[in-house]
Structure formats: structure tokens, C-alpha cells
CSV table of N, CA and C in Angstrom, one decimal:
chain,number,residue,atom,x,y,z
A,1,UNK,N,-45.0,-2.8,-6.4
A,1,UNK,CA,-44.3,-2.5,-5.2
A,1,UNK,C,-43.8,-1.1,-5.2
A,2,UNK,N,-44.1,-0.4,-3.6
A,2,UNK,CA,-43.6,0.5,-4.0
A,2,UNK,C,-42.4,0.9,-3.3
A,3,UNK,N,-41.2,1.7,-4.2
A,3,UNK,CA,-40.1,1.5,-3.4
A,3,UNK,C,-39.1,2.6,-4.3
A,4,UNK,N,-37.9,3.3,-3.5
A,4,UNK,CA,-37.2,4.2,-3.9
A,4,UNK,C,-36.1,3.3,-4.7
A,5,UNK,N,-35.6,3.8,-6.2
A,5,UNK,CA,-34.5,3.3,-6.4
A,5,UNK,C,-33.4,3.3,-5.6
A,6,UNK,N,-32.4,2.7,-6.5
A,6,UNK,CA,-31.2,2.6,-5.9
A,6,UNK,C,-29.9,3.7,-6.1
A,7,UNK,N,-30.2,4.4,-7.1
A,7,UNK,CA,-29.9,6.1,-7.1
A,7,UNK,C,-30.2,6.6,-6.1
A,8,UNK,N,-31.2,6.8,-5.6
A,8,UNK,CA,-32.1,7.6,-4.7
A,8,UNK,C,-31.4,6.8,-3.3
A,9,UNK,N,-31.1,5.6,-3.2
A,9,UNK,CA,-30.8,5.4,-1.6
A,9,UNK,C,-29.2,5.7,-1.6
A,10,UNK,N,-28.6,5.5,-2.6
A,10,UNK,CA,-27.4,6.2,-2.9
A,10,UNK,C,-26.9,7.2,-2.5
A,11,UNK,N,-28.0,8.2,-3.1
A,11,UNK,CA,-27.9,9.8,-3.1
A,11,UNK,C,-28.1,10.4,-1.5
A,12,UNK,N,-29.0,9.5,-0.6
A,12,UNK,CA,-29.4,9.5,0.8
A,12,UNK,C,-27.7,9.2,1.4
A,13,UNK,N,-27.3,8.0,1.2
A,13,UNK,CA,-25.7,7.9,1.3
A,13,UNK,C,-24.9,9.0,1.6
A,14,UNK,N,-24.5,9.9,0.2
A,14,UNK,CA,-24.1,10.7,-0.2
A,14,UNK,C,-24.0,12.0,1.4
A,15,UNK,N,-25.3,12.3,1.3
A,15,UNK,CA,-25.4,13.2,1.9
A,15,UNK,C,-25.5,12.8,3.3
A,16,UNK,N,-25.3,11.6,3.7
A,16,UNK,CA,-25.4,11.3,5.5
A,16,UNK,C,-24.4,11.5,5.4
A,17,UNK,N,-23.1,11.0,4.7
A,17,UNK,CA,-21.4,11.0,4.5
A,17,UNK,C,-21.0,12.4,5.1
A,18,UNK,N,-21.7,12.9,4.0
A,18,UNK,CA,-21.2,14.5,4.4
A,18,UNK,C,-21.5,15.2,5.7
A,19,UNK,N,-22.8,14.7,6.1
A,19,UNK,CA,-23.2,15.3,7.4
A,19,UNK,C,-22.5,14.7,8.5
A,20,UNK,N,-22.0,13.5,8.5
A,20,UNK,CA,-21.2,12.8,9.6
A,20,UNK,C,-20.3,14.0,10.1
A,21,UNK,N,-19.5,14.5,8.8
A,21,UNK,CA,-18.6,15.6,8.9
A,21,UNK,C,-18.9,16.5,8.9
A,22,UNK,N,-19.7,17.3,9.2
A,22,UNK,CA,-20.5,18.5,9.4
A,22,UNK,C,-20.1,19.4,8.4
A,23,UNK,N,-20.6,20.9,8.4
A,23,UNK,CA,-21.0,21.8,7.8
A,23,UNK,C,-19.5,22.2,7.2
A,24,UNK,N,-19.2,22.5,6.2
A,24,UNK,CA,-18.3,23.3,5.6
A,24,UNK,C,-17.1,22.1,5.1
A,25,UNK,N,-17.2,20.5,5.8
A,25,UNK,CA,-15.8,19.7,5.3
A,25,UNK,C,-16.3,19.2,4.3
A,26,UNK,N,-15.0,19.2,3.7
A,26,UNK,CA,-15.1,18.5,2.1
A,26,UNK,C,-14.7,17.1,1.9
A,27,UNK,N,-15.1,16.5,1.7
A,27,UNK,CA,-14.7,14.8,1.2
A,27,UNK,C,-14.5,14.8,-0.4
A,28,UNK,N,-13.9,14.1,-0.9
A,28,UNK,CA,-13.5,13.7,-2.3
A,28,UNK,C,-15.1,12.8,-2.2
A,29,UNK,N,-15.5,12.5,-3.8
A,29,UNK,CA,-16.4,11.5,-4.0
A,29,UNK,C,-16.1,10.2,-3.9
A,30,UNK,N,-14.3,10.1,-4.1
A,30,UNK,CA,-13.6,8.7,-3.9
A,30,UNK,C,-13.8,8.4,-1.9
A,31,UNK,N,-13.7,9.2,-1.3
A,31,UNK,CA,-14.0,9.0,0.1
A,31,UNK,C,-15.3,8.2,0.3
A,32,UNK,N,-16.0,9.3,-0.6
A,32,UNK,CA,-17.6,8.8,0.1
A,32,UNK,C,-17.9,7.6,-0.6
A,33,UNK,N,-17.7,7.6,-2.0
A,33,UNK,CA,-18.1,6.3,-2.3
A,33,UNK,C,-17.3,4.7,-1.8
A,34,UNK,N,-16.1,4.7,-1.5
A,34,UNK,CA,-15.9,3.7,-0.6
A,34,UNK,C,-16.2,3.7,0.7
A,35,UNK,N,-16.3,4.7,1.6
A,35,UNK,CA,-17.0,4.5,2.5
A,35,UNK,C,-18.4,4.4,2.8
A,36,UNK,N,-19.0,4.6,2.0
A,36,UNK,CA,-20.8,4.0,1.4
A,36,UNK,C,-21.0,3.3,0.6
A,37,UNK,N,-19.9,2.6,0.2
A,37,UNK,CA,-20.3,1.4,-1.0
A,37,UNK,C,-20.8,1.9,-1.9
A,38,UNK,N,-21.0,2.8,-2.9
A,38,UNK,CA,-21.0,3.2,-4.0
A,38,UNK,C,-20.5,2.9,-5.0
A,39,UNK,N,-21.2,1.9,-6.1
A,39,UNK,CA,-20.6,2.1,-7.4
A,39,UNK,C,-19.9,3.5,-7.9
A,40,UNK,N,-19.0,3.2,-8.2
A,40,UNK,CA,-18.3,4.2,-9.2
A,40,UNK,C,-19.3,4.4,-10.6
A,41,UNK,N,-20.2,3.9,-11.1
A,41,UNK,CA,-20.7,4.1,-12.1
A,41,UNK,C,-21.9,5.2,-12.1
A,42,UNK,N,-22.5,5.2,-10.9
A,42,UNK,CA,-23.4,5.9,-9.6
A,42,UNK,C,-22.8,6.9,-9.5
A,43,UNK,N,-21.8,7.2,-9.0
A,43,UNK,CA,-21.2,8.1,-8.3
A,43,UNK,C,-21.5,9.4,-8.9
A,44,UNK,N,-21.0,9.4,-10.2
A,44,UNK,CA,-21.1,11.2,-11.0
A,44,UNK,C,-22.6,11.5,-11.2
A,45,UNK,N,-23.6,10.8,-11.3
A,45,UNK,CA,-24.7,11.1,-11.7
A,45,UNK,C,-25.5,11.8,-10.3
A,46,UNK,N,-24.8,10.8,-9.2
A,46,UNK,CA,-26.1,10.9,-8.4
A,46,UNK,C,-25.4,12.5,-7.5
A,47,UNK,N,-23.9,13.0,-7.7
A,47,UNK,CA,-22.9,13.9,-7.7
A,47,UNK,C,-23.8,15.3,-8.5
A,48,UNK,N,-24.2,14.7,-10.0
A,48,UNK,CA,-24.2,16.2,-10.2
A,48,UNK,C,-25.6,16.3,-9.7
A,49,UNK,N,-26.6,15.3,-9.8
A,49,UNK,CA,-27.6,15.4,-9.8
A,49,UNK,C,-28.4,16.1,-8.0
A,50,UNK,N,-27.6,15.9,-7.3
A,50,UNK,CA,-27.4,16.7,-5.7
A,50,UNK,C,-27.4,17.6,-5.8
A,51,UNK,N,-25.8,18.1,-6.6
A,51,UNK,CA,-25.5,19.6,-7.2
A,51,UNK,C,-26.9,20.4,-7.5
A,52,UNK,N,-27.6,19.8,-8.6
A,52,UNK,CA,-28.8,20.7,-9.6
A,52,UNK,C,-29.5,20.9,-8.6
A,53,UNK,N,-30.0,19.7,-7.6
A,53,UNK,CA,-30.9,20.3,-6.4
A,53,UNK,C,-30.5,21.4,-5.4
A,54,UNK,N,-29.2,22.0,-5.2
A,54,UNK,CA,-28.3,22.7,-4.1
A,54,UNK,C,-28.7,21.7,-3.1
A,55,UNK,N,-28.7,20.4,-3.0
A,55,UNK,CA,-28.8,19.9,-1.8
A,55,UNK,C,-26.8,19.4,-1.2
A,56,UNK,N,-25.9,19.3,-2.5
A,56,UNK,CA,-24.5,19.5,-2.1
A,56,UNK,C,-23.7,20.6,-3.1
A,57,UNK,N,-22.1,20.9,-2.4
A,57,UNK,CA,-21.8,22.1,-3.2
A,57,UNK,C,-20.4,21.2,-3.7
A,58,UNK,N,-20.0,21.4,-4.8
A,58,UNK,CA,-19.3,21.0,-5.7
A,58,UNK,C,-17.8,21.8,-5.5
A,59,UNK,N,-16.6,21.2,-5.7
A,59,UNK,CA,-15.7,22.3,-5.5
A,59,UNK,C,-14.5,21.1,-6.6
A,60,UNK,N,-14.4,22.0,-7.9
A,60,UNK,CA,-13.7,20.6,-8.9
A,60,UNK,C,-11.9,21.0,-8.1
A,61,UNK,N,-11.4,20.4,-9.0
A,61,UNK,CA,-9.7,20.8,-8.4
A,61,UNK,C,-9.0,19.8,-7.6
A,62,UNK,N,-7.4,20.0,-7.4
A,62,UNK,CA,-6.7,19.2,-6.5
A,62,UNK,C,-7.3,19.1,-5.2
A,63,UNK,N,-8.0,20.1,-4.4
A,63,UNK,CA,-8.4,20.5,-3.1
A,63,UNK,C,-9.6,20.6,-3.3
A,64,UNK,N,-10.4,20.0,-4.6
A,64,UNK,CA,-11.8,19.8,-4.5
A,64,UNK,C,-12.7,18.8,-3.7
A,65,UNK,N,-13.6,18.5,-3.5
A,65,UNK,CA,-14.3,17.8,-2.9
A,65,UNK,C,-16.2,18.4,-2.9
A,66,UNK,N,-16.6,17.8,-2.1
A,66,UNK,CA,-17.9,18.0,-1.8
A,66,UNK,C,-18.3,18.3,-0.3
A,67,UNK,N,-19.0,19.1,-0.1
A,67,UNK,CA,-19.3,19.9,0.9
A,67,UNK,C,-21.7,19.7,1.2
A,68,UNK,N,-21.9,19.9,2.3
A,68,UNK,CA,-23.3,20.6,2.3
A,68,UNK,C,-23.2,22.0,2.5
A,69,UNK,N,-24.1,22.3,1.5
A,69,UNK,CA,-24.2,23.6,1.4
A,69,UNK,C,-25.2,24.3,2.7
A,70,UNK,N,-25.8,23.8,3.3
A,70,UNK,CA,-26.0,24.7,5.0
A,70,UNK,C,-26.0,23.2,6.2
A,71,UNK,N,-26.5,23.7,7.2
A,71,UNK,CA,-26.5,22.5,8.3
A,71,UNK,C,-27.1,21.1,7.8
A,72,UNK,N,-27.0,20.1,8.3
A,72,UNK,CA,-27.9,19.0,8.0
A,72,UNK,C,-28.9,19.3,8.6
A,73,UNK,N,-29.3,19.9,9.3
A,73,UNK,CA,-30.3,20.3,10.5
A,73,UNK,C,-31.9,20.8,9.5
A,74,UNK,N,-31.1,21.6,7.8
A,74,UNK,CA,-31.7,22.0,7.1
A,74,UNK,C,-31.8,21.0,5.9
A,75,UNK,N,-31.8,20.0,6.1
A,75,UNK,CA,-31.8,19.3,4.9
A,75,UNK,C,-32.3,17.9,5.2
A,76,UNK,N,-33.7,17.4,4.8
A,76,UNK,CA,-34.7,16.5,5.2
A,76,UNK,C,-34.4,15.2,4.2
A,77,UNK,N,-34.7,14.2,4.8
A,77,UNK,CA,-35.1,13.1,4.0
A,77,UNK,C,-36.2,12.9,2.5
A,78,UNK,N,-36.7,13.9,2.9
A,78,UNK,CA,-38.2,14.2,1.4
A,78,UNK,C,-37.2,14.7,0.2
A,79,UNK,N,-36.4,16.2,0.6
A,79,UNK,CA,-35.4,16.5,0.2
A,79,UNK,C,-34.7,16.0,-0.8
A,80,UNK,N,-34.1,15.1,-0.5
A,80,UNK,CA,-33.3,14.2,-1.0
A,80,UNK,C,-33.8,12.9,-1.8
A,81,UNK,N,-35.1,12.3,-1.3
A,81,UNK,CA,-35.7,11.8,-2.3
A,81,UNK,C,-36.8,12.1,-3.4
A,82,UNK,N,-37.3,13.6,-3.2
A,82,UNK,CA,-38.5,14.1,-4.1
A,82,UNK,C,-36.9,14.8,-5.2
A,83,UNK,N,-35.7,15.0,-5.1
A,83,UNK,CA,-34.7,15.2,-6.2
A,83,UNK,C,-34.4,14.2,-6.7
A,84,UNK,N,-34.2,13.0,-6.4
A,84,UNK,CA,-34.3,11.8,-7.3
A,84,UNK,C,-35.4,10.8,-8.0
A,85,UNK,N,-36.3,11.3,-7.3
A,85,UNK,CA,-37.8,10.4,-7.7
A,85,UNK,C,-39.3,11.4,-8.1
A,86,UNK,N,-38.5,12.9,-8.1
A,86,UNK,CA,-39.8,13.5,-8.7
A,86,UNK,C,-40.9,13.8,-7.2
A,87,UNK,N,-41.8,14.3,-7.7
A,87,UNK,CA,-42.9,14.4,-6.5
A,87,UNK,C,-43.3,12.9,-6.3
A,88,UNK,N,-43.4,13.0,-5.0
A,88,UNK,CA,-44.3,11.5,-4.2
A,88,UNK,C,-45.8,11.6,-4.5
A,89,UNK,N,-45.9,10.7,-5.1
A,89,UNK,CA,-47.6,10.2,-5.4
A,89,UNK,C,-47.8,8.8,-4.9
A,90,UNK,N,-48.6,8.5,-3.8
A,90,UNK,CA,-49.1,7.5,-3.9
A,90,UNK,C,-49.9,6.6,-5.0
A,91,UNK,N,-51.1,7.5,-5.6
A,91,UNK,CA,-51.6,7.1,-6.6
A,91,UNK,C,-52.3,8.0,-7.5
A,92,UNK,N,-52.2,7.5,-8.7
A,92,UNK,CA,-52.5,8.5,-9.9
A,92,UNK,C,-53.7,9.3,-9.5
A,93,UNK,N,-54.6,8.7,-8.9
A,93,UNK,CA,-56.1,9.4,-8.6
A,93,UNK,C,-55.8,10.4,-7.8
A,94,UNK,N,-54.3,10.9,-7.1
A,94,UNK,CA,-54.6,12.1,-6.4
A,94,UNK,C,-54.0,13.3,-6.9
A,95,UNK,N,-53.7,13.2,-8.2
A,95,UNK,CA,-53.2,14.0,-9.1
A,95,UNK,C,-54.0,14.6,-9.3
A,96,UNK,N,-53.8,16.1,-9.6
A,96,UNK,CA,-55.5,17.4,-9.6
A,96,UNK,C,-55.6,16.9,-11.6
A,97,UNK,N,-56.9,16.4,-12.0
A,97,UNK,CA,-56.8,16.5,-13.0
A,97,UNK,C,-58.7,16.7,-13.4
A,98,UNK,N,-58.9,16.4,-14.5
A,98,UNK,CA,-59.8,17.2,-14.9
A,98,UNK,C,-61.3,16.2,-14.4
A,99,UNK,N,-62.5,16.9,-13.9
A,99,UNK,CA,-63.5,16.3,-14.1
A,99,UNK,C,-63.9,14.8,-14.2
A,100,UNK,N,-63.5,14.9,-15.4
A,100,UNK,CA,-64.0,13.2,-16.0
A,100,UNK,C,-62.8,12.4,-16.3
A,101,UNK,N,-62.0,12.1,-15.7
A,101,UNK,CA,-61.0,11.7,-15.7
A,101,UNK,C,-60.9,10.2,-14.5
A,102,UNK,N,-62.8,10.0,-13.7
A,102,UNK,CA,-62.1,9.2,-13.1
A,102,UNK,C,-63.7,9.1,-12.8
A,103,UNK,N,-64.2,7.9,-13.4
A,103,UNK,CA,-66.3,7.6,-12.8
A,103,UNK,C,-66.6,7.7,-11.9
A,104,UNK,N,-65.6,7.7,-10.3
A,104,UNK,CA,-66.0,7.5,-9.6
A,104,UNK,C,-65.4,8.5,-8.2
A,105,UNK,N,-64.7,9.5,-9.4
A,105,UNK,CA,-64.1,10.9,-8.6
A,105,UNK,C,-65.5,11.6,-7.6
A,106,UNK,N,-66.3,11.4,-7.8
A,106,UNK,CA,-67.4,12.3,-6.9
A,106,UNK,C,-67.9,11.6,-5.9
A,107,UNK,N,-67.6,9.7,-5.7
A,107,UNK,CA,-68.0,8.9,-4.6
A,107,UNK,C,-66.8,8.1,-4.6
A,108,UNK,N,-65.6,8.1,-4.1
A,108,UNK,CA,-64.8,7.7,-4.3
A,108,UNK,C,-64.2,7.1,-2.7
A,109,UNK,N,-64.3,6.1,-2.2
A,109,UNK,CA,-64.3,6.0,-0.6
A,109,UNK,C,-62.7,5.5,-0.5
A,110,UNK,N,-62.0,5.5,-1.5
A,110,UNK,CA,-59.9,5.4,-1.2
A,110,UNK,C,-59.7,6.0,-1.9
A,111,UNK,N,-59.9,6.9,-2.5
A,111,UNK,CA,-58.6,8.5,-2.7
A,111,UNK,C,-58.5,9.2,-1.6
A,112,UNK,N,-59.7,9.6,-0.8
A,112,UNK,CA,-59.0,10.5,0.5
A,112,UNK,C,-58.5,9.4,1.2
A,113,UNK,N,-58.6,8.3,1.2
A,113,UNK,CA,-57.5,7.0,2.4
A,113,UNK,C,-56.6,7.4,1.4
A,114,UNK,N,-55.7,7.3,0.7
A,114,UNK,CA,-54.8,7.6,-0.1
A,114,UNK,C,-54.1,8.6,0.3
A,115,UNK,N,-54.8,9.9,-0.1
A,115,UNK,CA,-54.4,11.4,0.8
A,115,UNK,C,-53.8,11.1,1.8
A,116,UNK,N,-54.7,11.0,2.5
A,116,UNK,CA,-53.9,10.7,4.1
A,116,UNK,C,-53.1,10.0,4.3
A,117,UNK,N,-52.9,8.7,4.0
A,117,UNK,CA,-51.5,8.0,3.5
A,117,UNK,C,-50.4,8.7,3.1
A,118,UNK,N,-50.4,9.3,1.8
A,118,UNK,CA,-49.9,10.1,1.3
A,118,UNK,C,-49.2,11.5,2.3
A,119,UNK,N,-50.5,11.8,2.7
A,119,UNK,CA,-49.9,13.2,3.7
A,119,UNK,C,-48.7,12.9,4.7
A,120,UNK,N,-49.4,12.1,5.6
A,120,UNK,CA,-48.5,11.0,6.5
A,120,UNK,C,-47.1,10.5,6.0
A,121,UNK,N,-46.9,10.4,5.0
A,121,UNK,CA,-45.4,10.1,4.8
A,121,UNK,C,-44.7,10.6,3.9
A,122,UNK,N,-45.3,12.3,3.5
A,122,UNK,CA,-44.9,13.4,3.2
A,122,UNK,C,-44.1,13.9,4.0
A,123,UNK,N,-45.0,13.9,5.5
A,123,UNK,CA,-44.6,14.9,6.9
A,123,UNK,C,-44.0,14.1,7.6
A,124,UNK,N,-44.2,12.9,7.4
A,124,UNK,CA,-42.2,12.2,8.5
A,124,UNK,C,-41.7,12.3,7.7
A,125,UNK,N,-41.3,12.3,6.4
A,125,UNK,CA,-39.8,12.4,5.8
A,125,UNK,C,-39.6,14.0,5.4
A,126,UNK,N,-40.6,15.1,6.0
A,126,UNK,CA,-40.2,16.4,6.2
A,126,UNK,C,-39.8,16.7,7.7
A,127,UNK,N,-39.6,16.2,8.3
A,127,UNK,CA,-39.2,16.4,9.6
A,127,UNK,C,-38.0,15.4,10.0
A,128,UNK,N,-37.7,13.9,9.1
A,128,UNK,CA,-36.3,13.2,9.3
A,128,UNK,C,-35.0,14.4,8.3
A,129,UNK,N,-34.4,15.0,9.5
A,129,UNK,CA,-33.3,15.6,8.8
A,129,UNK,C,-32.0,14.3,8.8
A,130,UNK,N,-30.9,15.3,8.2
A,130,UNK,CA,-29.5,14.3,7.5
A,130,UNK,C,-29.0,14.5,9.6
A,131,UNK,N,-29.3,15.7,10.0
A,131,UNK,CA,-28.3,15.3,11.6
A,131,UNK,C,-29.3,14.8,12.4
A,132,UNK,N,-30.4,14.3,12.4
A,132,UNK,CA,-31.4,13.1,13.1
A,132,UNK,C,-30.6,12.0,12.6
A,133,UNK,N,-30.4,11.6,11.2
A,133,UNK,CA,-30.1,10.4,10.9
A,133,UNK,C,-28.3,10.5,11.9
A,134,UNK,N,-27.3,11.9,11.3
A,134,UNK,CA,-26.0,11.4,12.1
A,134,UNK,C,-26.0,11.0,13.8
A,135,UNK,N,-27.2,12.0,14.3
A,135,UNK,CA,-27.3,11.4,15.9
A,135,UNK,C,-27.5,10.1,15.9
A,136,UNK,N,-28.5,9.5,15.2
A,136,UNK,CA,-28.7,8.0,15.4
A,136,UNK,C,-27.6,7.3,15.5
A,137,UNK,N,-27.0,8.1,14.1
A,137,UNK,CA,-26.1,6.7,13.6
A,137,UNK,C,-25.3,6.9,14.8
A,138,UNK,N,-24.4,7.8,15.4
A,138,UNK,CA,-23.6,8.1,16.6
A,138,UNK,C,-24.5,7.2,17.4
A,139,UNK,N,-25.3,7.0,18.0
A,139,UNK,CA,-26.4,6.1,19.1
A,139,UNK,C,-26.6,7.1,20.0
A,140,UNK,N,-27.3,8.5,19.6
A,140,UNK,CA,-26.9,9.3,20.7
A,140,UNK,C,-28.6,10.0,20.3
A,141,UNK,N,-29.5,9.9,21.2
A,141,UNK,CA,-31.4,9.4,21.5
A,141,UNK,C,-31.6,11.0,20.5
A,142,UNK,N,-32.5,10.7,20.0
A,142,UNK,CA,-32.9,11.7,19.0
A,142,UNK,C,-34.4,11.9,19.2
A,143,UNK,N,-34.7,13.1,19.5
A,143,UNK,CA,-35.8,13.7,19.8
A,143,UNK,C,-36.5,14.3,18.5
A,144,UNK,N,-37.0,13.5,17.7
A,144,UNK,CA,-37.9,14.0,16.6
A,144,UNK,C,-39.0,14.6,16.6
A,145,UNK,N,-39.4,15.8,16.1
A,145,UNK,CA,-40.3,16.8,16.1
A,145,UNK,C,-41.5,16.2,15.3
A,146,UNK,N,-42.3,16.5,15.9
A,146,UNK,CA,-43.9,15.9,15.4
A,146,UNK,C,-44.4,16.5,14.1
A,147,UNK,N,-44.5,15.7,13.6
A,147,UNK,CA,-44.9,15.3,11.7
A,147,UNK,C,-46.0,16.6,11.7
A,148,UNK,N,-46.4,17.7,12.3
A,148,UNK,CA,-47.4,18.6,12.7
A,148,UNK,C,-47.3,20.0,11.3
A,149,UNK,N,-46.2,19.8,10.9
A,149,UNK,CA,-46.0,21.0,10.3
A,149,UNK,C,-46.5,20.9,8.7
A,150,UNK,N,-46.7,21.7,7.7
A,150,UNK,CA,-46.7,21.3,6.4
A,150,UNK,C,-45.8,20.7,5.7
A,151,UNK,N,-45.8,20.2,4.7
A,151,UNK,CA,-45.0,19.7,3.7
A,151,UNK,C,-44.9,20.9,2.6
């Protein structure tokens, strides 16, 4: 099956939290994680692990909290999951690897169906940004840009 952990939808959490509040406000991690149901156990990992990506900015202290570091506008769904899950592969055969590494690399009629699969849901989840998802979530009609661009 294929499917994102539960860090990874966590970490998705994290960062709509923040975007609800737009650019520059800071929430405690204690904010976000009760208001997104987050284990406390979760919390620091999937915290620094945001951090290492710059996809959030860290600020320790009494008046600390967490912040996005630019618009949500700039910060996509791929984003946020290729930091927790590594690059998206559908399947091992579309990994560049050598030669002989596969009998049937030279007539092979589903690795390019693969690709394209693959491509396909590279480029919606590079075009779902964090303020597409807050418009939704507000119920306020969201005009998504066509999957047209590179990944």
C-alpha cells in the first residue's frame, strides 16, 4: 500500500496551523499540537525536522514559538512531504540505474505508465500550496493553477 506516514501527515498539520495565521505569527508547539491533535511524542521531531527543511522558523524562549518562514503561497504540499518521506518514487524501476539492472529495461511496457503516474502526482502536489489548503479550509472557492509547470 502506498501511503504517507503519520509524521508526514502530522508535519502537513503543523504547517496549515501556521498558515491559518499567516506570515510572521508565532504559535507555541503546545497551541498547534492541541489544536491538531498531535501527540506530544510527535511534536519535537516532526518541529525540528520542518526546521532542517526551512519549511518553519524556530524562535526558543518565553516569547518563542514557531512561525513560516515566507508566504504559504510559497510553500506546496510536495514540500512538506518529499521532507518527511524522501524523494517520491512510485517504483524502483524508475530510479536512473545501470544497464542491467532490469531484463526488461529496453521493452518494458509499465515503467513509462509509471512515469507518468509518477509525473502526475509530482505536479498536483507542486501546485497544492499551505494558502490553497487555508482558503478551503475557510470554504472560500479556490482557483488552482494547472499541474502545467515542472516539478
Amino acid at each position: 500500500m502506498l501511503k504517507i506516514n503519520r509524521q508526514t501527515d502530522y508535519a502537513v498539520r503543523v504547517v496549515l496551523a501556521l498558515a491559518k495565521r499567516g506570515e510572521g505569527i508565532r504559535l507555541s508547539s503546545a497551541e498547534i499540537q492541541q489544536e491538531m491533535l498531535i501527540p506530544k511524542a510527535f511534536m519535537t521531531r516532526i518541529v525540528a525536522q520542518l526546521s532542517r527543511h526551512r519549511l518553519i522558523n524556530t524562535f526558543p524562549g518565553r516569547d518563542g514559538g514557531l512561525t513560516l518562514p515566507c508566504p504559504a503561497s510559497q510553500i506546496t504540499l510536495k514540500d512538506v512531504v518529499e521532507a518527511f518521506e524522501g524523494p517520491i518514487l512510485l517504483s524502483e524501476c524508475l530510479q536512473v540505474k545501470g544497464e542491467d539492472d532490469c531484463p526488461f529495461q529496453s521493452n518494458c511496457p509499465v515503467s513509462p505508465k509509471w512515469g507518468r503516474v509518477q509525473v502526475a502526482m509530482l505536479r498536483e502536489m507542486a501546485v497544492i500550496t499551505f494558502e490553497s489548503l487555508v482558503q478551503e479550509a475557510l470554504g472560500i472557492p479556490v482557483k488552482v493553477p494547472s499541474p502545467s509547470m515542472p516539478f
